[in-house]
Tab-separated table of C-alpha atoms in Angstrom:
chain	number	residue	atom	x	y	z
A	562	UNK	CA	89.843	156.035	113.207
A	563	UNK	CA	88.107	157.596	116.216
A	564	UNK	CA	89.418	160.966	117.273
A	565	UNK	CA	88.900	163.739	119.773
A	566	UNK	CA	87.333	166.792	118.176
A	567	UNK	CA	87.425	170.328	119.512
A	568	UNK	CA	85.432	173.385	118.542
A	569	UNK	CA	86.017	176.105	117.670
A	570	UNK	CA	89.535	175.883	116.276
A	571	UNK	CA	90.123	179.539	117.073
A	572	UNK	CA	88.209	181.875	119.382
A	573	UNK	CA	88.784	185.553	119.987
A	574	UNK	CA	87.133	187.077	123.031
A	575	UNK	CA	87.257	190.318	124.935
A	576	UNK	CA	88.804	190.442	128.367
A	577	UNK	CA	86.213	189.795	131.054
A	578	UNK	CA	83.943	187.772	128.814
A	579	UNK	CA	82.957	184.186	129.446
A	580	UNK	CA	84.120	181.570	126.983
A	581	UNK	CA	83.222	177.902	126.562
A	582	UNK	CA	85.532	175.540	124.768
A	583	UNK	CA	83.950	172.363	123.516
A	584	UNK	CA	85.295	168.874	123.063
A	585	UNK	CA	83.844	165.599	121.892
A	586	UNK	CA	85.960	162.793	123.339
A	587	UNK	CA	86.274	159.344	121.802
A	588	UNK	CA	83.006	157.583	122.476
A	589	UNK	CA	84.061	154.692	124.740
A	590	UNK	CA	86.526	156.737	126.771
A	591	UNK	CA	85.870	157.461	130.428
A	592	UNK	CA	88.716	159.804	131.402
A	593	UNK	CA	88.828	163.351	130.159
A	594	UNK	CA	91.444	166.071	130.403
A	595	UNK	CA	92.179	169.674	129.559
A	596	UNK	CA	95.685	170.955	128.941
A	597	UNK	CA	96.878	174.327	127.754
A	598	UNK	CA	99.923	175.623	125.933
A	599	UNK	CA	100.783	179.289	126.140
A	600	UNK	CA	102.617	180.356	122.999
A	601	UNK	CA	106.235	179.324	123.179
A	602	UNK	CA	105.817	177.456	126.448
A	603	UNK	CA	105.320	173.859	127.465
A	604	UNK	CA	102.028	172.023	127.548
A	605	UNK	CA	100.520	172.242	131.040
A	606	UNK	CA	97.956	170.050	132.760
A	607	UNK	CA	94.769	171.811	133.836
A	608	UNK	CA	92.279	169.201	134.994
A	609	UNK	CA	91.247	165.579	134.802
A	610	UNK	CA	87.638	164.398	134.970
A	611	UNK	CA	86.134	161.008	135.635
A	612	UNK	CA	82.713	159.761	136.649
A	613	UNK	CA	81.244	163.257	136.410
A	614	UNK	CA	83.661	164.836	138.788
A	615	UNK	CA	87.100	166.385	138.817
A	616	UNK	CA	89.730	163.849	139.838
A	617	UNK	CA	92.676	166.227	139.841
A	618	UNK	CA	93.343	169.848	138.999
A	619	UNK	CA	96.408	172.029	138.811
A	620	UNK	CA	97.038	175.333	140.517
A	621	UNK	CA	96.230	177.022	137.210
A	622	UNK	CA	92.666	175.724	137.413
A	623	UNK	CA	91.272	178.335	139.772
A	624	UNK	CA	87.691	179.437	140.428
A	625	UNK	CA	87.482	181.067	137.020
A	626	UNK	CA	87.633	177.648	135.380
A	627	UNK	CA	85.031	174.920	135.363
A	628	UNK	CA	84.438	171.730	133.431
A	629	UNK	CA	81.265	169.926	132.613
A	630	UNK	CA	80.011	166.919	130.763
A	631	UNK	CA	76.533	168.200	129.975
A	632	UNK	CA	75.459	165.170	127.967
A	633	UNK	CA	76.846	161.814	126.931
A	634	UNK	CA	79.179	163.188	124.323
A	635	UNK	CA	80.456	166.686	125.072
A	636	UNK	CA	83.100	167.811	127.540
A	637	UNK	CA	83.420	171.551	128.045
A	638	UNK	CA	85.848	173.966	129.633
A	639	UNK	CA	84.404	177.280	130.766
A	640	UNK	CA	86.401	180.336	131.676
A	641	UNK	CA	84.108	182.724	133.513
A	642	UNK	CA	85.917	186.027	133.114
A	643	UNK	CA	88.791	185.786	130.692
A	644	UNK	CA	92.093	187.528	131.269
A	645	UNK	CA	94.789	188.396	128.778
A	646	UNK	CA	96.991	185.678	130.234
A	647	UNK	CA	94.386	183.045	129.408
A	648	UNK	CA	95.396	183.367	125.761
A	649	UNK	CA	96.726	179.943	124.844
A	650	UNK	CA	96.069	176.774	122.887
A	651	UNK	CA	93.730	174.561	124.874
A	652	UNK	CA	93.860	170.825	124.282
A	653	UNK	CA	91.226	168.323	125.244
A	654	UNK	CA	92.224	164.681	125.685
A	655	UNK	CA	90.443	161.465	126.529
A	656	UNK	CA	91.508	158.004	127.638
A	657	UNK	CA	89.847	154.637	127.860
A	658	UNK	CA	91.086	154.019	131.367
A	659	UNK	CA	93.609	155.425	133.803
A	660	UNK	CA	96.654	153.590	132.556
A	661	UNK	CA	96.356	153.861	128.803
A	662	UNK	CA	97.517	156.819	126.823
A	663	UNK	CA	95.300	159.800	126.223
A	664	UNK	CA	94.341	160.942	122.777
A	665	UNK	CA	94.502	164.650	122.114
A	666	UNK	CA	92.302	166.875	120.039
A	667	UNK	CA	93.607	169.436	117.578
A	668	UNK	CA	93.244	172.228	120.101
A	669	UNK	CA	91.370	175.517	120.368
A	670	UNK	CA	93.439	178.640	120.106
A	671	UNK	CA	91.974	181.197	122.497
A	672	UNK	CA	92.958	184.820	122.043
A	673	UNK	CA	91.871	187.305	124.697
A	674	UNK	CA	92.009	190.926	123.610
B	404	UNK	CA	108.548	167.064	142.127
B	405	UNK	CA	108.384	165.264	138.852
B	406	UNK	CA	109.947	167.044	135.915
B	407	UNK	CA	110.967	166.432	132.347
B	408	UNK	CA	113.938	168.084	130.688
B	409	UNK	CA	114.527	168.337	126.983
B	410	UNK	CA	117.958	169.959	126.732
B	411	UNK	CA	117.740	170.864	123.043
B	412	UNK	CA	115.308	173.627	122.121
B	413	UNK	CA	116.077	173.499	118.398
B	414	UNK	CA	117.714	170.825	116.283
B	415	UNK	CA	118.405	170.966	112.560
B	416	UNK	CA	119.286	167.876	110.563
B	417	UNK	CA	119.612	167.058	106.896
B	418	UNK	CA	117.076	164.817	105.259
B	419	UNK	CA	118.274	161.234	105.444
B	420	UNK	CA	120.458	161.850	108.480
B	421	UNK	CA	119.915	160.105	111.781
B	422	UNK	CA	118.208	161.832	114.664
B	423	UNK	CA	118.340	161.627	118.430
B	424	UNK	CA	116.230	163.842	120.676
B	425	UNK	CA	117.133	163.831	124.323
B	426	UNK	CA	114.786	163.541	127.282
B	427	UNK	CA	115.613	163.260	130.969
B	428	UNK	CA	113.098	162.882	133.740
B	429	UNK	CA	113.128	163.338	137.461
B	430	UNK	CA	110.889	160.914	139.291
B	431	UNK	CA	111.336	158.590	142.234
B	432	UNK	CA	109.692	155.505	140.816
B	433	UNK	CA	109.525	153.964	137.374
B	434	UNK	CA	107.495	156.339	135.271
B	435	UNK	CA	105.258	155.904	132.307
B	436	UNK	CA	107.029	157.761	129.473
B	437	UNK	CA	105.725	159.155	126.220
B	438	UNK	CA	106.843	160.999	123.146
B	439	UNK	CA	104.343	163.208	121.335
B	440	UNK	CA	104.753	165.131	118.104
B	441	UNK	CA	103.045	168.384	117.218
B	442	UNK	CA	103.066	169.554	113.621
B	443	UNK	CA	102.394	173.261	112.990
B	444	UNK	CA	98.788	174.104	113.802
B	445	UNK	CA	98.041	170.536	114.788
B	446	UNK	CA	97.307	168.703	117.986
B	447	UNK	CA	99.523	166.279	119.861
B	448	UNK	CA	100.026	162.886	118.305
B	449	UNK	CA	101.428	159.994	120.312
B	450	UNK	CA	104.598	158.563	118.769
B	451	UNK	CA	105.338	155.878	121.332
B	452	UNK	CA	105.122	154.990	124.981
B	453	UNK	CA	106.984	153.014	127.618
B	454	UNK	CA	105.161	151.373	130.494
B	455	UNK	CA	107.326	148.371	131.357
B	456	UNK	CA	109.185	145.463	129.788
B	457	UNK	CA	111.507	145.867	126.842
B	458	UNK	CA	113.368	149.132	127.256
B	459	UNK	CA	113.559	149.728	123.507
B	460	UNK	CA	110.133	150.671	122.219
B	461	UNK	CA	109.035	151.094	118.652
B	462	UNK	CA	106.602	153.757	117.610
B	463	UNK	CA	104.909	155.111	114.540
B	464	UNK	CA	106.616	156.809	111.611
B	465	UNK	CA	109.826	154.808	112.128
B	466	UNK	CA	110.644	156.287	115.536
B	467	UNK	CA	112.010	154.367	118.496
B	468	UNK	CA	113.015	155.286	122.031
B	469	UNK	CA	115.131	153.659	124.677
B	470	UNK	CA	114.447	153.830	128.396
B	471	UNK	CA	117.643	153.928	130.446
B	472	UNK	CA	116.900	153.840	134.139
B	473	UNK	CA	120.510	154.473	135.153
B	474	UNK	CA	120.532	157.717	133.196
B	475	UNK	CA	116.882	158.672	133.810
B	476	UNK	CA	116.584	159.105	130.078
B	477	UNK	CA	114.132	158.263	127.334
B	478	UNK	CA	115.753	159.454	124.114
B	479	UNK	CA	113.908	159.387	120.819
B	480	UNK	CA	115.687	158.164	117.697
B	481	UNK	CA	115.112	157.770	114.003
B	482	UNK	CA	117.714	156.309	111.651
B	483	UNK	CA	116.774	158.405	108.618
B	484	UNK	CA	114.810	161.631	108.886
B	485	UNK	CA	112.247	162.698	106.290
B	486	UNK	CA	111.289	166.307	105.532
B	487	UNK	CA	107.807	165.578	106.914
B	488	UNK	CA	109.332	164.923	110.345
B	489	UNK	CA	109.834	168.657	110.844
B	490	UNK	CA	107.718	169.399	113.907
B	491	UNK	CA	107.929	169.930	117.639
B	492	UNK	CA	108.551	166.903	119.796
B	493	UNK	CA	107.502	166.601	123.417
B	494	UNK	CA	108.618	164.092	125.979
B	495	UNK	CA	106.187	163.487	128.833
B	496	UNK	CA	105.917	161.496	132.040
B	497	UNK	CA	102.901	160.434	134.031
B	498	UNK	CA	102.582	159.369	137.625
B	499	UNK	CA	102.617	155.594	137.980
B	500	UNK	CA	100.902	155.310	141.335
B	501	UNK	CA	98.098	157.615	140.453
B	502	UNK	CA	97.502	156.038	137.090
B	503	UNK	CA	96.950	158.194	134.107
B	504	UNK	CA	95.875	161.358	135.811
B	505	UNK	CA	98.368	163.925	134.670
B	506	UNK	CA	100.989	164.225	131.990
B	507	UNK	CA	104.019	166.370	132.723
B	508	UNK	CA	105.564	167.644	129.542
B	509	UNK	CA	109.041	168.795	128.680
B	510	UNK	CA	109.525	172.132	127.002
B	511	UNK	CA	109.771	170.519	123.591
B	512	UNK	CA	112.396	170.262	120.859
B	513	UNK	CA	111.707	171.902	117.536
B	514	UNK	CA	113.105	169.876	114.659
B	515	UNK	CA	113.971	171.465	111.330
B	516	UNK	CA	114.902	169.292	108.362
B	517	UNK	CA	117.120	170.588	105.559
B	518	UNK	CA	116.635	169.100	102.085
């Protein structure tokens, strides 16, 4: 069964460092998303991406964040200068079209120290 | 603004007992509604969804949910819980007019199952 895969599963980084979280969406999907879940809190929408551009982003997704689809398979989330409060589980998701459900990856746990 | 409320943070049931997890949403139009499950250290797995039509929807793992417009609710049920159902359950809503652009999640309900 096709699935969304995310790497790494866990990343530890020092405050101020850049980090790139990687995702391989399901191959025929066209809509891509990043969500995050701070420990003990609800899952929050970060950004949606379609046709090589951001279609919607939340207030969390400030200038420190960027997304990219560098080739036909990967979808990345970059945090330019990490802060302690960026520590969270980051989930990638993909969907075939706008109205079907999205499929989530297993998540990357980011720890900023 | 759209919101999702899951009133129960923790629920404990005995194996074999029935289960109902509550979800209420705040949204002006008919929403798309979802239930996801997250096992420890795992990602989010879709249990079931409601888009339109029959208000009682069946999902995987023996779960079902009923959409009640009058109560703005989408409660998740299972007639007989198994120990493997212990996990965190999230209700979510998505904007209908904008299509599938953004899921809004509830805070989650953590389910513990006693043997």
